[in-house]
PDB file of N, CA and C in Angstrom:
ATOM      1  N   MET A 248     -14.744   6.203   2.128  1.00 69.00           N
ATOM      2  CA  MET A 248     -14.935   7.333   2.296  1.00 69.00           C
ATOM      3  C   MET A 248     -13.711   8.154   1.892  1.00 69.00           C
ATOM      4  N   TYR A 249     -12.574   7.616   1.947  1.00 70.00           N
ATOM      5  CA  TYR A 249     -11.589   8.364   1.276  1.00 70.00           C
ATOM      6  C   TYR A 249     -11.370   8.337  -0.071  1.00 70.00           C
ATOM      7  N   ASN A 250     -12.193   7.266  -0.597  1.00 81.00           N
ATOM      8  CA  ASN A 250     -12.513   7.193  -2.115  1.00 81.00           C
ATOM      9  C   ASN A 250     -13.165   8.375  -2.657  1.00 81.00           C
ATOM     10  N   LYS A 251     -14.231   8.879  -1.904  1.00 85.00           N
ATOM     11  CA  LYS A 251     -14.966  10.029  -2.558  1.00 85.00           C
ATOM     12  C   LYS A 251     -14.061  11.235  -2.448  1.00 85.00           C
ATOM     13  N   ILE A 252     -13.249  11.398  -1.274  1.00 84.00           N
ATOM     14  CA  ILE A 252     -11.930  12.422  -1.253  1.00 84.00           C
ATOM     15  C   ILE A 252     -11.165  12.474  -2.489  1.00 84.00           C
ATOM     16  N   THR A 253     -10.679  11.513  -2.790  1.00 82.00           N
ATOM     17  CA  THR A 253      -9.929  11.256  -3.900  1.00 82.00           C
ATOM     18  C   THR A 253     -10.536  11.452  -5.047  1.00 82.00           C
ATOM     19  N   GLN A 254     -11.641  11.211  -5.385  1.00 86.00           N
ATOM     20  CA  GLN A 254     -12.508  11.635  -6.695  1.00 86.00           C
ATOM     21  C   GLN A 254     -12.542  13.145  -6.843  1.00 86.00           C
ATOM     22  N   ILE A 255     -12.881  13.825  -5.664  1.00 86.00           N
ATOM     23  CA  ILE A 255     -12.937  15.217  -5.667  1.00 86.00           C
ATOM     24  C   ILE A 255     -11.744  15.909  -6.206  1.00 86.00           C
ATOM     25  N   CYS A 256     -10.466  15.546  -5.527  1.00 81.00           N
ATOM     26  CA  CYS A 256      -9.463  15.985  -5.840  1.00 81.00           C
ATOM     27  C   CYS A 256      -8.591  15.417  -6.977  1.00 81.00           C
ATOM     28  N   GLY A 257      -9.138  14.665  -7.352  1.00 80.00           N
ATOM     29  CA  GLY A 257      -8.283  14.069  -8.646  1.00 80.00           C
ATOM     30  C   GLY A 257      -6.771  13.457  -8.324  1.00 80.00           C
ATOM     31  N   SER A 258      -5.763  14.095  -9.078  1.00 77.00           N
ATOM     32  CA  SER A 258      -4.486  13.657  -8.986  1.00 77.00           C
ATOM     33  C   SER A 258      -3.531  14.394  -7.819  1.00 77.00           C
ATOM     34  N   GLN A 259      -4.268  15.325  -7.074  1.00 78.00           N
ATOM     35  CA  GLN A 259      -3.532  15.977  -6.081  1.00 78.00           C
ATOM     36  C   GLN A 259      -2.924  14.984  -4.940  1.00 78.00           C
ATOM     37  N   PRO A 260      -1.777  15.079  -4.395  1.00 75.00           N
ATOM     38  CA  PRO A 260      -1.360  14.378  -3.389  1.00 75.00           C
ATOM     39  C   PRO A 260      -2.165  14.290  -2.129  1.00 75.00           C
ATOM     40  N   ILE A 261      -2.566  13.361  -1.675  1.00 84.00           N
ATOM     41  CA  ILE A 261      -3.558  13.316  -0.423  1.00 84.00           C
ATOM     42  C   ILE A 261      -2.776  12.413   0.720  1.00 84.00           C
ATOM     43  N   ILE A 262      -2.695  12.782   1.949  1.00 85.00           N
ATOM     44  CA  ILE A 262      -2.253  11.914   2.921  1.00 85.00           C
ATOM     45  C   ILE A 262      -3.406  11.840   3.912  1.00 85.00           C
ATOM     46  N   GLN A 263      -3.650  10.416   4.432  1.00 85.00           N
ATOM     47  CA  GLN A 263      -4.668  10.137   5.257  1.00 85.00           C
ATOM     48  C   GLN A 263      -4.051   9.684   6.589  1.00 85.00           C
ATOM     49  N   ASP A 264      -4.494  10.017   7.610  1.00 83.00           N
ATOM     50  CA  ASP A 264      -3.903   9.761   8.865  1.00 83.00           C
ATOM     51  C   ASP A 264      -4.871   9.883  10.126  1.00 83.00           C
ATOM     52  N   ASN A 265      -5.354   8.814  10.723  1.00 85.00           N
ATOM     53  CA  ASN A 265      -6.060   8.835  11.809  1.00 85.00           C
ATOM     54  C   ASN A 265      -7.352   9.952  11.767  1.00 85.00           C
ATOM     55  N   GLY A 266      -8.068   9.805  10.946  1.00 87.00           N
ATOM     56  CA  GLY A 266      -9.149  10.397  10.584  1.00 87.00           C
ATOM     57  C   GLY A 266      -9.028  11.853  10.098  1.00 87.00           C
ATOM     58  N   MET A 267      -7.843  12.043   9.762  1.00 91.00           N
ATOM     59  CA  MET A 267      -7.600  13.328   9.182  1.00 91.00           C
ATOM     60  C   MET A 267      -6.922  13.155   7.713  1.00 91.00           C
ATOM     61  N   PHE A 268      -7.190  14.196   6.881  1.00 91.00           N
ATOM     62  CA  PHE A 268      -6.623  14.116   5.554  1.00 91.00           C
ATOM     63  C   PHE A 268      -6.225  15.501   5.093  1.00 91.00           C
ATOM     64  N   PHE A 269      -4.777  15.278   4.420  1.00 92.00           N
ATOM     65  CA  PHE A 269      -4.303  16.472   3.952  1.00 92.00           C
ATOM     66  C   PHE A 269      -4.120  16.517   2.440  1.00 92.00           C
ATOM     67  N   ILE A 270      -4.414  17.727   1.656  1.00 90.00           N
ATOM     68  CA  ILE A 270      -4.060  17.726   0.186  1.00 90.00           C
ATOM     69  C   ILE A 270      -3.289  18.791   0.083  1.00 90.00           C
ATOM     70  N   TYR A 271      -2.155  18.406  -0.818  1.00 88.00           N
ATOM     71  CA  TYR A 271      -1.379  19.370  -0.877  1.00 88.00           C
ATOM     72  C   TYR A 271      -1.229  20.209  -2.273  1.00 88.00           C
ATOM     73  N   ASN A 272      -0.593  21.291  -2.521  1.00 86.00           N
ATOM     74  CA  ASN A 272      -0.204  22.040  -3.532  1.00 86.00           C
ATOM     75  C   ASN A 272      -1.251  22.257  -4.589  1.00 86.00           C
ATOM     76  N   LEU A 273      -2.393  22.781  -4.044  1.00 87.00           N
ATOM     77  CA  LEU A 273      -3.750  22.911  -4.979  1.00 87.00           C
ATOM     78  C   LEU A 273      -3.351  24.568  -5.413  1.00 87.00           C
ATOM     79  N   ARG A 274      -3.997  24.836  -6.728  1.00 85.00           N
ATOM     80  CA  ARG A 274      -3.603  26.093  -7.266  1.00 85.00           C
ATOM     81  C   ARG A 274      -4.476  27.190  -6.416  1.00 85.00           C
ATOM     82  N   GLN A 275      -4.420  28.327  -6.518  1.00 83.00           N
ATOM     83  CA  GLN A 275      -5.203  29.158  -5.688  1.00 83.00           C
ATOM     84  C   GLN A 275      -6.734  29.234  -6.399  1.00 83.00           C
ATOM     85  N   SER A 276      -6.585  29.001  -7.893  1.00 85.00           N
ATOM     86  CA  SER A 276      -7.998  28.994  -8.426  1.00 85.00           C
ATOM     87  C   SER A 276      -8.841  27.548  -8.202  1.00 85.00           C
ATOM     88  N   GLU A 277      -8.127  26.729  -7.763  1.00 87.00           N
ATOM     89  CA  GLU A 277      -8.848  25.181  -7.474  1.00 87.00           C
ATOM     90  C   GLU A 277      -9.386  25.275  -6.211  1.00 87.00           C
ATOM     91  N   VAL A 278      -8.723  26.242  -5.080  1.00 90.00           N
ATOM     92  CA  VAL A 278      -9.073  25.807  -3.636  1.00 90.00           C
ATOM     93  C   VAL A 278     -10.610  25.894  -3.250  1.00 90.00           C
ATOM     94  N   GLU A 279     -11.107  27.171  -3.371  1.00 91.00           N
ATOM     95  CA  GLU A 279     -12.616  27.350  -3.295  1.00 91.00           C
ATOM     96  C   GLU A 279     -13.529  26.158  -3.742  1.00 91.00           C
ATOM     97  N   SER A 280     -13.475  25.836  -4.938  1.00 92.00           N
ATOM     98  CA  SER A 280     -14.254  24.614  -5.337  1.00 92.00           C
ATOM     99  C   SER A 280     -14.093  23.272  -4.739  1.00 92.00           C
ATOM    100  N   LYS A 281     -12.974  23.057  -4.378  1.00 92.00           N
ATOM    101  CA  LYS A 281     -12.640  21.860  -3.764  1.00 92.00           C
ATOM    102  C   LYS A 281     -13.067  21.744  -2.206  1.00 92.00           C
ATOM    103  N   VAL A 282     -12.884  22.856  -1.722  1.00 93.00           N
ATOM    104  CA  VAL A 282     -13.220  23.031  -0.306  1.00 93.00           C
ATOM    105  C   VAL A 282     -14.737  23.038  -0.253  1.00 93.00           C
ATOM    106  N   ARG A 283     -15.666  23.512  -1.129  1.00 93.00           N
ATOM    107  CA  ARG A 283     -17.097  23.694  -1.110  1.00 93.00           C
ATOM    108  C   ARG A 283     -17.419  21.970  -1.485  1.00 93.00           C
ATOM    109  N   ALA A 284     -16.659  21.384  -2.249  1.00 93.00           N
ATOM    110  CA  ALA A 284     -17.214  20.137  -2.537  1.00 93.00           C
ATOM    111  C   ALA A 284     -16.942  19.145  -1.486  1.00 93.00           C
ATOM    112  N   LEU A 285     -15.693  19.358  -0.604  1.00 93.00           N
ATOM    113  CA  LEU A 285     -15.308  18.505   0.589  1.00 93.00           C
ATOM    114  C   LEU A 285     -16.302  18.848   1.639  1.00 93.00           C
ATOM    115  N   ARG A 286     -16.623  20.116   1.744  1.00 92.00           N
ATOM    116  CA  ARG A 286     -17.757  20.375   3.026  1.00 92.00           C
ATOM    117  C   ARG A 286     -19.007  19.722   2.693  1.00 92.00           C
ATOM    118  N   ALA A 287     -19.305  19.473   1.446  1.00 93.00           N
ATOM    119  CA  ALA A 287     -20.582  18.800   1.171  1.00 93.00           C
ATOM    120  C   ALA A 287     -20.784  17.405   1.447  1.00 93.00           C
ATOM    121  N   LEU A 288     -19.664  16.851   1.882  1.00 91.00           N
ATOM    122  CA  LEU A 288     -19.615  15.479   2.074  1.00 91.00           C
ATOM    123  C   LEU A 288     -20.245  15.161   3.311  1.00 91.00           C
ATOM    124  N   PRO A 289     -21.148  14.056   3.811  1.00 92.00           N
ATOM    125  CA  PRO A 289     -21.739  13.940   5.045  1.00 92.00           C
ATOM    126  C   PRO A 289     -20.693  13.611   6.257  1.00 92.00           C
ATOM    127  N   PHE A 290     -19.712  12.736   5.744  1.00 91.00           N
ATOM    128  CA  PHE A 290     -18.600  12.311   6.797  1.00 91.00           C
ATOM    129  C   PHE A 290     -17.469  13.337   6.953  1.00 91.00           C
ATOM    130  N   VAL A 291     -17.404  14.403   6.290  1.00 91.00           N
ATOM    131  CA  VAL A 291     -16.521  15.440   6.421  1.00 91.00           C
ATOM    132  C   VAL A 291     -16.681  16.358   7.538  1.00 91.00           C
ATOM    133  N   LEU A 292     -15.999  16.490   8.660  1.00 91.00           N
ATOM    134  CA  LEU A 292     -16.534  17.475   9.780  1.00 91.00           C
ATOM    135  C   LEU A 292     -15.963  18.884   9.784  1.00 91.00           C
ATOM    136  N   GLU A 293     -14.839  18.803   9.269  1.00 92.00           N
ATOM    137  CA  GLU A 293     -14.333  20.409   9.134  1.00 92.00           C
ATOM    138  C   GLU A 293     -13.093  20.166   7.852  1.00 92.00           C
ATOM    139  N   VAL A 294     -13.008  21.408   7.346  1.00 94.00           N
ATOM    140  CA  VAL A 294     -12.100  21.601   6.298  1.00 94.00           C
ATOM    141  C   VAL A 294     -11.718  22.910   6.384  1.00 94.00           C
ATOM    142  N   THR A 295     -10.340  23.234   6.119  1.00 92.00           N
ATOM    143  CA  THR A 295      -9.622  24.348   6.202  1.00 92.00           C
ATOM    144  C   THR A 295      -8.467  24.485   5.047  1.00 92.00           C
ATOM    145  N   SER A 296      -8.362  25.638   4.511  1.00 92.00           N
ATOM    146  CA  SER A 296      -7.447  25.696   3.680  1.00 92.00           C
ATOM    147  C   SER A 296      -6.211  26.689   4.153  1.00 92.00           C
ATOM    148  N   TYR A 297      -5.008  26.693   3.525  1.00 90.00           N
ATOM    149  CA  TYR A 297      -3.898  27.403   4.245  1.00 90.00           C
ATOM    150  C   TYR A 297      -3.007  27.531   3.072  1.00 90.00           C
ATOM    151  N   GLU A 298      -2.281  28.734   2.884  1.00 91.00           N
ATOM    152  CA  GLU A 298      -1.063  29.053   2.150  1.00 91.00           C
ATOM    153  C   GLU A 298       0.089  27.885   2.417  1.00 91.00           C
ATOM    154  N   SER A 299       0.499  27.444   1.210  1.00 87.00           N
ATOM    155  CA  SER A 299       1.615  26.323   1.311  1.00 87.00           C
ATOM    156  C   SER A 299       2.984  26.917   1.402  1.00 87.00           C
ATOM    157  N   GLY A 300       3.129  27.957   1.157  1.00 83.00           N
ATOM    158  CA  GLY A 300       4.281  28.827   0.847  1.00 83.00           C
ATOM    159  C   GLY A 300       5.253  28.437  -0.569  1.00 83.00           C
ATOM    160  N   LYS A 301       4.586  27.603  -1.450  1.00 84.00           N
ATOM    161  CA  LYS A 301       4.888  27.474  -2.519  1.00 84.00           C
ATOM    162  C   LYS A 301       4.476  28.386  -3.768  1.00 84.00           C
ATOM    163  N   TYR A 302       5.120  28.669  -4.548  1.00 84.00           N
ATOM    164  CA  TYR A 302       4.739  29.777  -5.554  1.00 84.00           C
ATOM    165  C   TYR A 302       5.051  29.231  -6.837  1.00 84.00           C
ATOM    166  N   ASP A 303       4.515  29.518  -7.928  1.00 81.00           N
ATOM    167  CA  ASP A 303       4.864  29.096  -9.404  1.00 81.00           C
ATOM    168  C   ASP A 303       5.186  30.447 -10.122  1.00 81.00           C
ATOM    169  N   PHE A 304       6.442  30.653 -10.406  1.00 79.00           N
ATOM    170  CA  PHE A 304       6.865  31.695 -11.051  1.00 79.00           C
ATOM    171  C   PHE A 304       7.249  31.539 -12.625  1.00 79.00           C
ATOM    172  N   SER A 305       6.776  30.455 -13.092  1.00 79.00           N
ATOM    173  CA  SER A 305       7.170  30.009 -14.503  1.00 79.00           C
ATOM    174  C   SER A 305       6.267  30.726 -15.680  1.00 79.00           C
ATOM    175  N   GLN A 306       5.042  31.030 -15.070  1.00 72.00           N
ATOM    176  CA  GLN A 306       3.944  31.689 -16.085  1.00 72.00           C
ATOM    177  C   GLN A 306       3.972  33.077 -15.562  1.00 72.00           C
ATOM    178  N   MET A 307       4.752  33.695 -15.014  1.00 68.00           N
ATOM    179  CA  MET A 307       4.479  35.028 -14.703  1.00 68.00           C
ATOM    180  C   MET A 307       4.991  36.286 -15.351  1.00 68.00           C
ATOM    181  N   MET A 308       4.332  37.310 -15.743  1.00 70.00           N
ATOM    182  CA  MET A 308       4.670  38.296 -16.606  1.00 70.00           C
ATOM    183  C   MET A 308       5.206  39.149 -15.596  1.00 70.00           C
ATOM    184  N   GLN A 309       5.639  40.443 -16.150  1.00 68.00           N
ATOM    185  CA  GLN A 309       6.025  41.390 -15.003  1.00 68.00           C
ATOM    186  C   GLN A 309       5.074  42.252 -14.133  1.00 68.00           C
ATOM    187  N   THR A 310       3.871  42.254 -14.651  1.00 70.00           N
ATOM    188  CA  THR A 310       2.797  42.800 -13.910  1.00 70.00           C
ATOM    189  C   THR A 310       1.922  41.733 -13.168  1.00 70.00           C
ATOM    190  N   GLN A 311       2.430  40.358 -13.202  1.00 75.00           N
ATOM    191  CA  GLN A 311       1.487  39.583 -12.283  1.00 75.00           C
ATOM    192  C   GLN A 311       2.346  39.289 -11.251  1.00 75.00           C
ATOM    193  N   LEU A 312       1.453  38.747  -9.959  1.00 77.00           N
ATOM    194  CA  LEU A 312       2.208  38.312  -8.799  1.00 77.00           C
ATOM    195  C   LEU A 312       2.348  36.696  -9.368  1.00 77.00           C
ATOM    196  N   PRO A 313       3.249  35.921  -8.582  1.00 76.00           N
ATOM    197  CA  PRO A 313       3.288  34.371  -8.773  1.00 76.00           C
ATOM    198  C   PRO A 313       2.163  33.858  -8.227  1.00 76.00           C
ATOM    199  N   THR A 314       1.817  32.553  -9.084  1.00 81.00           N
ATOM    200  CA  THR A 314       0.514  31.985  -8.483  1.00 81.00           C
ATOM    201  C   THR A 314       0.846  31.127  -7.076  1.00 81.00           C
ATOM    202  N   LYS A 315      -0.044  31.229  -6.303  1.00 86.00           N
ATOM    203  CA  LYS A 315       0.131  30.774  -4.989  1.00 86.00           C
ATOM    204  C   LYS A 315      -0.307  29.289  -4.753  1.00 86.00           C
ATOM    205  N   TYR A 316       0.246  28.495  -4.090  1.00 89.00           N
ATOM    206  CA  TYR A 316      -0.185  27.088  -3.808  1.00 89.00           C
ATOM    207  C   TYR A 316      -0.896  27.066  -2.256  1.00 89.00           C
ATOM    208  N   TYR A 317      -2.108  26.222  -2.217  1.00 91.00           N
ATOM    209  CA  TYR A 317      -2.684  26.039  -1.039  1.00 91.00           C
ATOM    210  C   TYR A 317      -2.895  24.463  -0.762  1.00 91.00           C
ATOM    211  N   ASN A 318      -2.788  24.391   0.616  1.00 91.00           N
ATOM    212  CA  ASN A 318      -3.116  23.050   1.276  1.00 91.00           C
ATOM    213  C   ASN A 318      -4.263  22.885   1.658  1.00 91.00           C
ATOM    214  N   ILE A 319      -4.957  21.878   1.763  1.00 92.00           N
ATOM    215  CA  ILE A 319      -6.064  21.631   2.426  1.00 92.00           C
ATOM    216  C   ILE A 319      -6.136  20.483   3.489  1.00 92.00           C
ATOM    217  N   ARG A 320      -6.729  20.979   4.708  1.00 93.00           N
ATOM    218  CA  ARG A 320      -6.590  19.992   5.807  1.00 93.00           C
ATOM    219  C   ARG A 320      -8.163  19.595   6.409  1.00 93.00           C
ATOM    220  N   GLY A 321      -8.193  18.491   6.405  1.00 93.00           N
ATOM    221  CA  GLY A 321      -9.821  18.093   6.938  1.00 93.00           C
ATOM    222  C   GLY A 321      -9.811  17.106   7.852  1.00 93.00           C
ATOM    223  N   LYS A 322     -11.034  16.775   8.535  1.00 93.00           N
ATOM    224  CA  LYS A 322     -11.227  15.905   9.383  1.00 93.00           C
ATOM    225  C   LYS A 322     -12.481  14.893   9.394  1.00 93.00           C
ATOM    226  N   VAL A 323     -12.463  13.797   9.278  1.00 91.00           N
ATOM    227  CA  VAL A 323     -13.656  12.923   9.067  1.00 91.00           C
ATOM    228  C   VAL A 323     -14.103  12.187  10.163  1.00 91.00           C
ATOM    229  N   THR A 324     -15.508  11.911  10.122  1.00 86.00           N
ATOM    230  CA  THR A 324     -16.074  11.192  11.131  1.00 86.00           C
ATOM    231  C   THR A 324     -15.678   9.660  11.215  1.00 86.00           C
ATOM    232  N   ASP A 325     -15.538   9.429  12.562  1.00 73.00           N
ATOM    233  CA  ASP A 325     -15.263   7.571  12.558  1.00 73.00           C
ATOM    234  C   ASP A 325     -16.385   6.838  12.302  1.00 73.00           C
ATOM    235  N   SER A 326     -17.742   7.235  12.356  1.00 52.00           N
ATOM    236  CA  SER A 326     -18.824   6.417  12.150  1.00 52.00           C
ATOM    237  C   SER A 326     -19.617   6.491  10.962  1.00 52.00           C
ATOM    238  N   ILE A 327     -18.661   5.847  10.104  1.00 48.00           N
ATOM    239  CA  ILE A 327     -19.441   5.802   8.712  1.00 48.00           C
ATOM    240  C   ILE A 327     -19.519   4.368   8.176  1.00 48.00           C
TER     241      ILE A 327
END
């Protein structure tokens, strides 16, 4: 089941622990589609995203805000 989660998230860092998974440092533009894809998996019980507190200032122009990064936290079912 974690193989499917890894396929959806690609090269993002993933931590798996006791039926929980954590995906770190997703760009703001990627979060919505990843959360939607993870919620569609039958063995995923819940998925939430939250700001990581990390920002990318490297591509920023004076009129832009820095790119926010998000983390995703989820829970999987034991019975699969």
